[in-house]
Coordinates of C-alpha atoms in Angstrom, one line a residue:
M1 CA -220.7 -113.7 51.5
T2 CA -220.3 -113.3 54.4
I3 CA -216.3 -111.8 55.6
F4 CA -214.9 -113.2 58.4
D5 CA -212.4 -111.3 60.7
A6 CA -208.8 -111.7 60.2
H7 CA -209.1 -113.3 63.9
D8 CA -211.9 -115.2 63.2
L9 CA -211.0 -119.2 63.9
I10 CA -214.0 -120.5 61.6
V11 CA -212.6 -123.0 59.0
R12 CA -215.7 -123.4 56.5
D13 CA -216.2 -126.7 54.4
L14 CA -217.8 -125.1 50.7
A15 CA -221.6 -125.6 49.9
A16 CA -224.3 -124.5 47.9
N17 CA -224.5 -121.1 48.5
G18 CA -225.3 -119.3 45.7
D19 CA -228.0 -119.9 42.7
N20 CA -228.2 -124.3 42.3
A21 CA -226.2 -127.2 44.1
T22 CA -223.3 -126.2 42.1
D23 CA -223.0 -122.9 42.8
Y24 CA -220.5 -121.0 45.4
V25 CA -220.8 -117.3 45.8
I26 CA -217.5 -115.5 46.8
G27 CA -217.4 -111.9 46.7
N28 CA -220.5 -111.4 43.9
V29 CA -218.2 -113.8 42.1
H30 CA -220.1 -116.9 41.8
F31 CA -217.5 -119.6 41.1
N32 CA -218.2 -123.8 40.1
L33 CA -218.3 -125.4 43.2
T34 CA -217.6 -128.6 42.0
T35 CA -214.6 -127.4 41.0
L36 CA -214.2 -125.6 44.3
N37 CA -214.5 -129.1 47.0
H38 CA -212.5 -131.2 43.4
W39 CA -209.6 -128.8 44.1
N40 CA -209.7 -129.4 48.5
Y41 CA -210.4 -125.2 49.1
T42 CA -211.3 -124.3 52.0
I43 CA -212.2 -120.7 52.9
F44 CA -210.8 -119.7 56.4
G45 CA -211.7 -117.0 59.1
N46 CA -209.1 -114.5 58.0
G47 CA -210.4 -114.0 54.0
T48 CA -208.5 -115.9 52.2
I49 CA -209.0 -119.4 50.2
S50 CA -206.5 -122.4 50.4
N51 CA -205.9 -126.0 49.6
G52 CA -202.4 -126.0 51.2
S53 CA -200.3 -125.2 48.2
W54 CA -201.8 -122.3 46.7
C55 CA -203.7 -119.1 48.5
F56 CA -205.3 -116.4 47.6
L57 CA -207.5 -113.3 49.3
T58 CA -210.9 -113.1 49.1
F59 CA -212.0 -109.8 50.2
E60 CA -213.2 -106.9 48.8
P61 CA -210.8 -105.4 46.2
Y62 CA -208.4 -109.1 46.0
V63 CA -211.7 -111.7 45.3
P64 CA -210.3 -114.3 42.0
Q65 CA -212.8 -113.0 39.5
L66 CA -213.4 -116.5 37.5
L67 CA -212.0 -120.0 38.1
Y68 CA -210.9 -122.5 35.7
P69 CA -211.8 -126.1 35.6
N70 CA -207.9 -126.5 36.5
G71 CA -208.0 -124.6 39.8
T72 CA -206.5 -121.5 39.3
F73 CA -207.7 -119.0 39.9
I74 CA -207.9 -115.0 37.5
N75 CA -207.2 -112.0 39.2
G76 CA -206.8 -113.3 42.1
T77 CA -204.2 -111.6 45.0
W78 CA -201.6 -114.2 46.3
C79 CA -202.1 -114.1 50.2
Y80 CA -198.6 -114.0 51.0
T81 CA -198.8 -110.0 49.4
P82 CA -197.7 -106.6 51.0
V83 CA -201.9 -104.9 50.7
K84 CA -201.4 -103.7 53.8
H85 CA -199.9 -100.2 55.3
I86 CA -196.9 -99.5 57.3
G87 CA -197.4 -99.6 60.7
V88 CA -195.6 -98.8 64.0
R89 CA -193.2 -101.7 63.7
G90 CA -191.9 -100.8 60.2
G91 CA -192.3 -97.0 60.6
V92 CA -190.0 -97.1 64.2
G93 CA -187.4 -98.9 62.7
V94 CA -187.4 -96.9 59.4
A95 CA -186.2 -94.3 62.1
F96 CA -184.2 -96.8 63.6
A97 CA -182.0 -97.7 60.7
C98 CA -181.7 -94.8 59.3
L99 CA -179.9 -93.9 62.7
F100 CA -177.7 -97.3 62.6
G101 CA -176.9 -96.1 59.3
L102 CA -175.6 -93.3 59.6
S103 CA -173.4 -94.6 62.5
L104 CA -171.8 -96.1 60.2
V105 CA -169.7 -92.8 59.2
P106 CA -168.5 -92.2 62.3
T107 CA -167.6 -95.7 62.7
L108 CA -165.5 -95.9 59.7
I109 CA -163.7 -92.5 60.0
N110 CA -161.9 -94.1 64.1
L111 CA -161.3 -96.8 62.1
A112 CA -159.5 -95.4 60.1
K113 CA -157.7 -93.5 62.9
H114 CA -157.2 -96.4 64.7
G115 CA -155.6 -98.5 62.7
K116 CA -153.6 -96.3 61.0
L117 CA -150.0 -97.7 62.7
Y118 CA -147.2 -95.2 62.5
L119 CA -144.6 -98.1 64.4
P120 CA -143.6 -100.8 63.1
A121 CA -146.4 -103.8 64.3
E122 CA -144.9 -106.1 66.2
K123 CA -145.8 -109.6 67.2
R124 CA -147.1 -109.4 70.0
F125 CA -150.0 -107.0 69.5
Y126 CA -150.9 -107.2 66.4
P127 CA -152.7 -104.4 64.1
I128 CA -155.7 -106.6 63.6
G129 CA -156.0 -106.1 67.2
R130 CA -156.9 -102.6 68.0
R131 CA -159.5 -102.6 65.1
W132 CA -162.0 -105.1 65.6
Q133 CA -164.3 -103.8 67.9
W134 CA -164.8 -101.4 65.3
Y135 CA -164.8 -104.7 62.7
W136 CA -167.8 -105.7 65.2
A137 CA -169.6 -102.1 65.5
I138 CA -170.3 -102.0 62.0
L139 CA -171.8 -105.6 62.1
V140 CA -174.2 -104.2 64.4
A141 CA -174.4 -101.1 62.0
V142 CA -175.6 -103.5 59.1
A143 CA -178.0 -106.9 61.5
A144 CA -179.9 -103.9 62.4
M145 CA -180.5 -102.0 59.0
I146 CA -181.9 -105.1 57.3
G147 CA -183.7 -106.5 60.5
L148 CA -185.3 -103.4 60.8
F149 CA -185.6 -103.0 56.6
T150 CA -187.6 -106.3 57.0
G151 CA -189.8 -105.2 59.1
I152 CA -191.5 -102.9 56.6
D153 CA -192.5 -106.0 54.9
V154 CA -193.9 -107.9 58.3
D155 CA -196.4 -105.4 58.5
R156 CA -197.1 -104.7 55.3
Y157 CA -197.4 -108.4 54.8
Y158 CA -201.3 -109.6 54.6
I159 CA -200.2 -113.1 56.1
A160 CA -197.0 -114.1 58.1
S161 CA -194.7 -115.3 55.8
L162 CA -190.4 -114.8 55.3
P163 CA -190.1 -111.2 56.7
I164 CA -190.9 -112.1 59.8
V165 CA -188.6 -114.7 60.6
L166 CA -185.5 -111.9 58.7
N167 CA -185.9 -109.1 61.2
S168 CA -185.8 -112.4 64.5
F169 CA -182.9 -113.8 63.2
F170 CA -180.9 -110.3 62.4
W171 CA -182.2 -109.5 65.9
F172 CA -180.7 -111.9 66.8
L173 CA -177.1 -112.1 65.0
L174 CA -177.3 -108.1 66.3
Q175 CA -177.3 -109.5 69.8
M176 CA -174.2 -111.1 69.5
G177 CA -172.4 -108.8 67.7
A178 CA -173.5 -105.8 70.4
M179 CA -172.1 -107.9 72.8
A180 CA -168.8 -109.1 71.3
L181 CA -168.1 -104.9 70.6
V182 CA -168.0 -104.7 74.5
W183 CA -166.0 -107.7 75.3
E184 CA -163.4 -106.4 72.1
S185 CA -163.8 -102.9 73.4
V186 CA -161.9 -104.4 77.3
R187 CA -160.2 -106.6 76.1
H188 CA -158.3 -104.2 73.6
W189 CA -157.9 -101.6 76.7
G190 CA -156.0 -104.6 78.5
S191 CA -154.0 -104.8 75.3
W192 CA -152.5 -101.4 75.1
M193 CA -152.8 -101.4 79.5
E194 CA -149.8 -103.9 78.4
R195 CA -148.6 -102.6 75.5
Q196 CA -147.4 -99.5 77.9
Y197 CA -146.2 -101.6 80.9
I198 CA -143.4 -103.3 78.4
D199 CA -142.8 -100.1 76.0
P200 CA -139.6 -99.3 78.4
N201 CA -138.8 -102.7 79.2
P202 CA -139.6 -105.4 76.8
F203 CA -138.5 -108.3 79.6
V204 CA -140.5 -107.3 82.5
L205 CA -143.4 -109.3 81.5
Q206 CA -143.1 -112.9 80.2
Q207 CA -145.8 -114.9 77.3
T208 CA -145.3 -117.7 79.2
D209 CA -146.7 -117.2 82.8
R210 CA -149.3 -117.5 84.4
R211 CA -150.6 -113.9 83.3
G212 CA -149.8 -114.8 79.8
M213 CA -151.6 -117.7 79.2
F214 CA -155.1 -116.1 81.6
E215 CA -155.1 -113.9 78.4
L216 CA -154.4 -116.5 76.3
W217 CA -157.7 -118.6 77.0
L218 CA -159.4 -116.0 77.7
P219 CA -160.3 -114.8 74.1
I220 CA -161.4 -118.0 73.4
V221 CA -163.5 -118.9 76.5
F222 CA -165.5 -115.8 75.9
Y223 CA -165.8 -116.1 71.4
M224 CA -166.7 -120.8 73.1
W225 CA -169.7 -118.9 75.2
L226 CA -171.3 -117.0 71.9
W227 CA -170.7 -119.2 69.3
L228 CA -172.8 -121.8 72.0
N229 CA -175.1 -118.9 71.3
F230 CA -175.3 -119.0 68.3
F231 CA -175.6 -122.4 67.4
L232 CA -178.0 -122.5 69.6
I233 CA -180.5 -120.2 67.8
V234 CA -179.4 -119.7 64.4
P235 CA -179.5 -123.6 62.7
R236 CA -183.2 -124.5 64.3
N237 CA -187.1 -124.5 62.1
W238 CA -187.4 -120.9 61.3
G239 CA -191.1 -121.7 60.0
N240 CA -192.5 -122.2 62.4
L241 CA -192.4 -118.5 63.2
E242 CA -194.6 -117.8 60.7
L243 CA -198.0 -119.6 62.1
Q244 CA -199.3 -116.2 63.2
R245 CA -202.0 -116.4 61.5
D246 CA -204.6 -116.1 63.8
P247 CA -204.0 -116.7 67.7
D248 CA -205.3 -120.0 68.0
Q249 CA -202.4 -120.9 65.1
S250 CA -199.9 -118.3 66.8
A251 CA -200.2 -120.5 71.0
M252 CA -199.6 -123.5 68.6
F253 CA -196.7 -123.0 66.9
A254 CA -195.0 -120.4 66.9
E255 CA -194.6 -118.8 70.3
P256 CA -193.9 -122.1 72.1
T257 CA -190.6 -122.2 68.6
A258 CA -189.9 -118.7 70.3
T259 CA -189.8 -119.4 74.0
D260 CA -188.3 -122.9 74.1
S261 CA -185.3 -124.2 75.8
R262 CA -182.6 -123.4 73.5
F263 CA -183.5 -119.9 73.6
K264 CA -183.3 -120.0 77.0
A265 CA -180.3 -121.7 77.5
A266 CA -178.8 -119.1 74.8
T267 CA -180.1 -116.6 77.4
F268 CA -176.9 -117.8 79.7
C269 CA -174.2 -118.3 76.9
L270 CA -174.8 -114.3 76.7
L271 CA -174.9 -114.6 80.3
A272 CA -171.9 -116.0 80.4
C273 CA -170.1 -114.0 77.8
W274 CA -170.6 -110.7 80.2
L275 CA -169.4 -112.2 83.0
T276 CA -166.4 -113.1 80.9
T277 CA -166.1 -109.5 80.0
L278 CA -166.6 -109.0 83.1
V279 CA -163.2 -110.9 84.5
S280 CA -161.1 -110.0 81.1
L281 CA -162.1 -105.9 83.5
W282 CA -160.9 -107.0 85.9
H283 CA -157.5 -109.1 85.7
S284 CA -156.4 -105.8 83.4
I285 CA -156.9 -103.7 86.1
R286 CA -155.4 -106.3 88.7
H287 CA -152.4 -106.7 86.6
Y288 CA -151.4 -102.6 84.8
E289 CA -152.4 -100.7 87.5
E290 CA -151.1 -99.6 90.1
R291 CA -152.4 -101.8 93.7
S292 CA -154.5 -100.7 96.3
R293 CA -154.5 -102.8 100.1
G294 CA -158.3 -103.5 101.3
L295 CA -160.7 -104.4 100.0
F296 CA -162.9 -101.2 99.6
N297 CA -160.2 -99.8 98.5
R298 CA -159.2 -101.5 95.7
V299 CA -163.2 -101.6 94.6
I300 CA -163.0 -97.5 94.9
G301 CA -159.0 -97.6 92.9
G302 CA -160.5 -100.3 90.2
L303 CA -163.0 -97.8 89.4
G304 CA -161.0 -95.0 89.1
Y305 CA -158.7 -97.0 87.3
M306 CA -161.6 -98.4 85.0
P307 CA -162.3 -95.6 81.4
F308 CA -165.1 -94.2 82.4
R309 CA -167.1 -95.6 78.4
F310 CA -166.9 -99.1 80.8
V311 CA -168.8 -97.6 83.1
L312 CA -171.6 -96.8 80.8
M313 CA -171.2 -99.5 78.5
L314 CA -170.7 -102.7 80.7
P315 CA -175.0 -102.0 82.2
I316 CA -176.4 -101.1 79.1
A317 CA -174.4 -104.0 77.4
L318 CA -176.2 -106.4 80.9
G319 CA -179.2 -104.8 80.0
L320 CA -179.5 -106.4 77.1
V321 CA -178.6 -109.8 77.7
A322 CA -181.6 -109.0 81.0
Y323 CA -183.5 -108.0 77.2
Q324 CA -183.1 -111.2 75.3
G325 CA -183.7 -113.2 78.4
L326 CA -187.0 -111.9 78.7
A327 CA -188.2 -112.3 75.6
A328 CA -187.3 -116.3 75.6
W329 CA -189.8 -116.4 78.6
D330 CA -192.5 -114.0 78.0
F331 CA -194.4 -113.8 73.4
S332 CA -196.0 -110.8 74.8
V333 CA -192.8 -108.8 74.1
S334 CA -190.3 -111.1 72.4
P335 CA -189.6 -109.1 68.9
L336 CA -190.4 -112.9 67.2
K337 CA -194.5 -112.4 67.7
Q338 CA -195.5 -109.9 64.9
D339 CA -197.9 -108.0 66.5
T340 CA -195.4 -107.7 70.7
N341 CA -195.1 -104.5 72.7
F342 CA -193.2 -102.1 70.3
V343 CA -192.2 -100.0 73.1
A344 CA -190.1 -103.5 75.1
M345 CA -189.3 -104.0 72.0
Y346 CA -187.4 -101.0 70.6
V347 CA -186.6 -100.0 74.1
G348 CA -184.8 -102.9 74.9
G349 CA -183.4 -104.6 71.5
Y350 CA -182.9 -101.8 69.8
V351 CA -180.9 -99.2 71.4
P352 CA -178.8 -100.8 73.8
A353 CA -177.9 -101.7 70.2
L354 CA -177.7 -97.7 69.7
L355 CA -176.5 -96.5 72.4
L356 CA -173.2 -99.2 72.8
I357 CA -172.2 -97.8 69.1
I358 CA -173.1 -94.2 70.3
I359 CA -170.2 -94.9 73.0
L360 CA -167.6 -96.5 71.6
N361 CA -167.6 -94.1 68.9
V362 CA -167.3 -90.6 70.4
S363 CA -164.5 -92.3 73.4
G364 CA -162.9 -93.1 69.7
F365 CA -162.4 -89.2 68.7
M366 CA -161.8 -88.5 72.4
R367 CA -158.7 -91.0 72.0
P368 CA -155.5 -90.7 70.2
N369 CA -154.1 -93.6 67.6
E370 CA -152.2 -95.3 69.7
D371 CA -149.1 -95.3 68.0
K372 CA -149.2 -92.0 68.6
A373 CA -149.4 -91.3 71.8
L374 CA -146.7 -94.3 72.8
I375 CA -144.7 -92.3 71.1
Q376 CA -145.4 -89.3 72.8
Q377 CA -144.5 -92.0 75.7
R378 CA -141.3 -91.8 74.3
R379 CA -140.5 -88.8 74.3
E380 CA -141.6 -87.9 77.7
R381 CA -139.1 -90.8 79.1
G382 CA -136.1 -89.6 76.6
A383 CA -136.8 -86.1 77.7
A384 CA -136.9 -87.0 81.6
I385 CA -133.6 -88.9 81.6
D386 CA -131.8 -86.3 79.7
A387 CA -132.8 -84.4 82.3
E388 CA -131.9 -86.8 85.4
M389 CA -128.3 -86.7 83.0
G390 CA -127.8 -82.9 81.8
I391 CA -128.4 -83.4 78.2
A392 CA -130.0 -80.5 76.8
R393 CA -131.1 -81.2 73.4
K394 CA -131.3 -78.6 71.0
P395 CA -134.7 -78.4 69.2
A396 CA -135.7 -79.8 66.0
W397 CA -135.0 -76.2 63.7
W398 CA -131.2 -76.4 65.0
R399 CA -129.7 -78.7 62.9
R400 CA -132.1 -76.9 60.0
V401 CA -130.0 -73.3 60.6
N402 CA -127.2 -75.2 61.4
G403 CA -127.2 -77.6 58.1
D404 CA -126.7 -80.0 59.7
R405 CA -129.5 -82.2 58.4
G406 CA -127.9 -85.5 60.0
A407 CA -126.3 -88.8 59.3
S408 CA -126.8 -91.2 56.1
N409 CA -125.1 -94.2 57.4
M410 CA -123.3 -95.5 60.5
R411 CA -120.2 -94.3 58.6
D412 CA -120.6 -90.0 59.0
L413 CA -122.3 -91.1 62.5
I414 CA -119.6 -92.1 63.6
M415 CA -117.5 -89.1 61.6
R416 CA -119.2 -86.8 63.0
N417 CA -119.1 -88.0 66.7
V418 CA -115.7 -88.3 65.8
R419 CA -115.3 -84.4 64.9
E420 CA -117.4 -82.9 67.9
V421 CA -115.3 -85.1 70.2
G422 CA -111.9 -83.8 69.1
G423 CA -112.4 -80.6 66.4
R424 CA -110.9 -81.4 63.8
N425 CA -110.2 -83.5 60.9
T426 CA -108.1 -86.7 62.8
N427 CA -105.4 -86.7 59.4
D428 CA -104.6 -82.5 60.2
Q429 CA -104.4 -83.3 64.0
N430 CA -101.8 -86.3 63.4
V431 CA -99.7 -84.0 60.8
D432 CA -99.2 -80.6 63.1
A433 CA -98.1 -83.3 65.9
V434 CA -95.2 -84.6 63.6
V435 CA -94.1 -81.0 62.6
D436 CA -93.8 -79.8 65.7
R437 CA -92.4 -82.9 67.2
R438 CA -90.1 -82.4 64.8
A439 CA -89.1 -79.0 65.2
R440 CA -88.3 -78.8 68.7
E441 CA -86.4 -82.5 67.5
A442 CA -84.3 -80.1 65.5
D443 CA -84.5 -77.2 68.2
T444 CA -82.2 -80.2 70.5
T445 CA -80.1 -81.3 67.8
A446 CA -76.7 -80.1 68.2
S447 CA -75.8 -80.4 64.2
P448 CA -73.4 -77.3 62.8
A449 CA -75.3 -77.9 59.3
P450 CA -78.5 -76.3 58.9
I451 CA -81.7 -79.1 59.3
E452 CA -84.1 -78.0 56.0
M453 CA -86.4 -80.9 56.7
N454 CA -86.2 -84.5 57.2
E455 CA -87.8 -88.1 55.2
M456 CA -90.9 -89.3 56.2
R457 CA -91.5 -93.1 54.9
R458 CA -94.1 -95.1 54.7
A459 CA -95.6 -98.2 56.8
N460 CA -94.1 -100.9 55.2
S461 CA -90.2 -98.9 56.0
G462 CA -91.0 -98.9 59.9
T463 CA -90.4 -94.8 60.8
S464 CA -93.5 -93.6 59.3
S465 CA -95.1 -91.5 62.1
I466 CA -98.4 -91.5 61.2
R467 CA -99.1 -95.5 61.8
T468 CA -97.1 -95.4 64.0
A469 CA -96.8 -93.8 67.6
R470 CA -92.4 -94.3 67.3
A471 CA -90.9 -90.7 66.8
P472 CA -88.6 -91.0 63.5
P473 CA -85.2 -91.2 63.7
P474 CA -82.9 -87.5 63.7
Y475 CA -82.0 -85.7 60.5
T476 CA -78.6 -86.6 59.7
P477 CA -77.2 -84.8 57.3
Y478 CA -75.8 -85.4 53.7
T479 CA -71.5 -85.0 54.3
G480 CA -70.7 -86.6 51.1
K481 CA -69.1 -84.3 48.6
S482 CA -71.3 -84.3 45.6
E483 CA -73.2 -81.7 46.0
A484 CA -76.1 -82.5 43.4
R485 CA -76.8 -85.5 45.5
R486 CA -76.9 -83.7 49.1
T487 CA -79.8 -81.2 46.9
E488 CA -81.6 -84.4 45.5
V489 CA -81.8 -85.8 49.0
A490 CA -83.5 -82.1 50.8
M491 CA -86.5 -83.0 48.1
Q492 CA -86.8 -86.1 48.8
A493 CA -87.4 -84.8 51.8
A494 CA -89.7 -82.1 51.0
A495 CA -91.5 -84.3 48.4
G496 CA -91.9 -87.2 51.2
F497 CA -94.0 -84.4 54.0
L498 CA -95.9 -82.3 51.9
F499 CA -97.5 -86.2 49.7
P500 CA -97.2 -88.7 52.6
N501 CA -99.0 -90.9 50.9
A502 CA -96.5 -91.6 47.5
A503 CA -94.3 -94.2 47.5
P504 CA -90.7 -94.1 49.0
P505 CA -87.8 -92.9 47.6
P506 CA -85.5 -95.9 46.6
S507 CA -82.6 -95.5 48.9
F508 CA -78.7 -94.0 47.5
S509 CA -77.2 -97.7 47.2
E510 CA -80.0 -98.5 44.9
S511 CA -79.8 -95.4 43.3
V512 CA -76.1 -95.5 42.3
T513 CA -75.4 -97.8 39.9
T514 CA -71.1 -98.6 38.2
D515 CA -72.2 -97.8 34.7
E516 CA -73.9 -94.3 35.3
P517 CA -71.6 -91.1 35.8
R518 CA -71.2 -90.0 40.5
G519 CA -73.4 -88.3 40.4
R520 CA -76.4 -89.1 39.1
T521 CA -78.8 -91.6 39.7
S522 CA -81.0 -94.9 38.6
S523 CA -84.2 -92.7 38.8
Q524 CA -82.7 -89.8 36.7
A525 CA -81.6 -93.1 33.8
R526 CA -84.5 -93.8 33.7
A527 CA -85.7 -91.5 33.2
S528 CA -83.9 -90.6 30.1
N529 CA -84.8 -93.8 28.9
V530 CA -88.0 -93.8 29.8
R531 CA -91.5 -91.3 29.6
P532 CA -93.6 -92.1 32.0
G533 CA -97.1 -92.4 31.0
T534 CA -99.7 -90.0 32.4
S535 CA -101.2 -92.1 34.9
E536 CA -97.7 -93.2 36.6
R537 CA -96.8 -91.6 39.2
S538 CA -93.7 -89.9 39.1
N539 CA -91.2 -87.7 41.9
S540 CA -90.0 -86.1 38.2
T541 CA -92.6 -82.6 36.3
Q542 CA -92.3 -85.0 33.5
S543 CA -90.4 -81.9 31.2
S544 CA -87.6 -82.3 29.6
Q545 CA -86.0 -79.9 31.8
S546 CA -86.4 -81.5 34.8
L547 CA -84.3 -84.2 33.1
N548 CA -82.1 -82.6 31.7
G549 CA -81.6 -79.6 33.5
Q550 CA -79.4 -79.4 36.0
P551 CA -81.4 -80.2 40.0
Q552 CA -83.0 -77.6 41.2
Q553 CA -81.6 -75.5 45.0
V554 CA -83.9 -75.9 47.8
R555 CA -83.8 -72.3 49.7
S556 CA -87.2 -72.5 51.4
M557 CA -90.3 -73.5 51.3
L558 CA -91.6 -70.9 48.6
D559 CA -89.6 -72.9 46.4
I560 CA -90.5 -76.6 46.0

């Protein structure tokens, strides 16, 4: 038997070509012709024999060795078996897959760097907004790796099958993810500009104005075009792409599917996504950067304000859209074709996505975390305001050296401010002022009797110098005949001065009773009957000597 070329269009009905009328020879192996015809087997020009359900290779060294009457071949090789060597598609695809895999490492590093929060999360700027560009970069890398590794089986399969479908499917996902990567980079840059713009004054821009509503609807418009691109491409009959077993079959089934109107319309949807990204960039420059007069100056100013990474990413993304449109019109350069132009396929289909990820990662390493950048801007604004007001801030080590660890709560902060303003404790200042005022009043009093101290009463007596601004009444010496009573009044005045928080002593009229001898107070009488406990406050020393002995003679402050 002659082994037909893989691109030969001959389809032969089986007829006797062996030793007799019921003998058929395939690769020097004799088969029963009656059984072959009974099971509707047909030999094709690409070296296969099939009946629509079963397909086997018919060239050496994969020739079947035996045919059972039930139509089963023994030691046959299934047509959809990787029997070829890796070709150009698979070899170059492995190299690109490794590059995309390596790009995951810096992408994850940048995701951890820029996604970390150093400030409280704000409702107006969600933390996930700054991470989406890195999520899309991961999706692009994973989709590229899966699609490129399946390119190995595209080369090795003798007949085109599922690998060509997987390779094409993940390539389209790669295109969508790359466009979304560019969009999220531009959108988030605008959000970062807005955050810096309103950080000094959160009320300078409203969220319900025309600008805010435009920023609300713009992402919805972008993802609407992106999802239209997805639904025009993905939900379809992908089986026609497998029918590339010879040129006529490919021209009849695969090419019309790969260049139909849905693929062409999907290209325009992807172009709309690119234009929406361009509008978002223009909107951010217009509202968050300085404006220039004149059209020419505005163009120059916009290019100057725009980050350099966008100068590279936007043209690359436009080239990605252009190649997808070219593949939708020209099947010879489409990645959906098994034997396509591999230079056009990799340069136009995979290099742009890889460059976008590289540019994004390089810019991510060069830029700081946004929360840290915002903290630094706040420090600079604070330093500028302090310089205008003439305030010199001490460095951080100053507090540690001087033992000032900062206030732990609001009460400590207020007390620290009071000490800084007054210099000393407030109670100490009041006591000193009272002593000075009383000394001046004592000097001006024309009394022949010596003045030791005056009684200081609590707030309920209306004469407290601590709680009221009024000066206490001048000291009136005791003019009675009882020397014990005179001494007791002096002691009470001294005790009230030294212990201002103590209970006020009873008045003289309340302390003297009719049944006690003259000169003895009621407090002494009560102390002789009931001894106060250790937890009770008493003006006595709680000793038998102080109860039974004579009152102490006060001569000076050292005796008290």
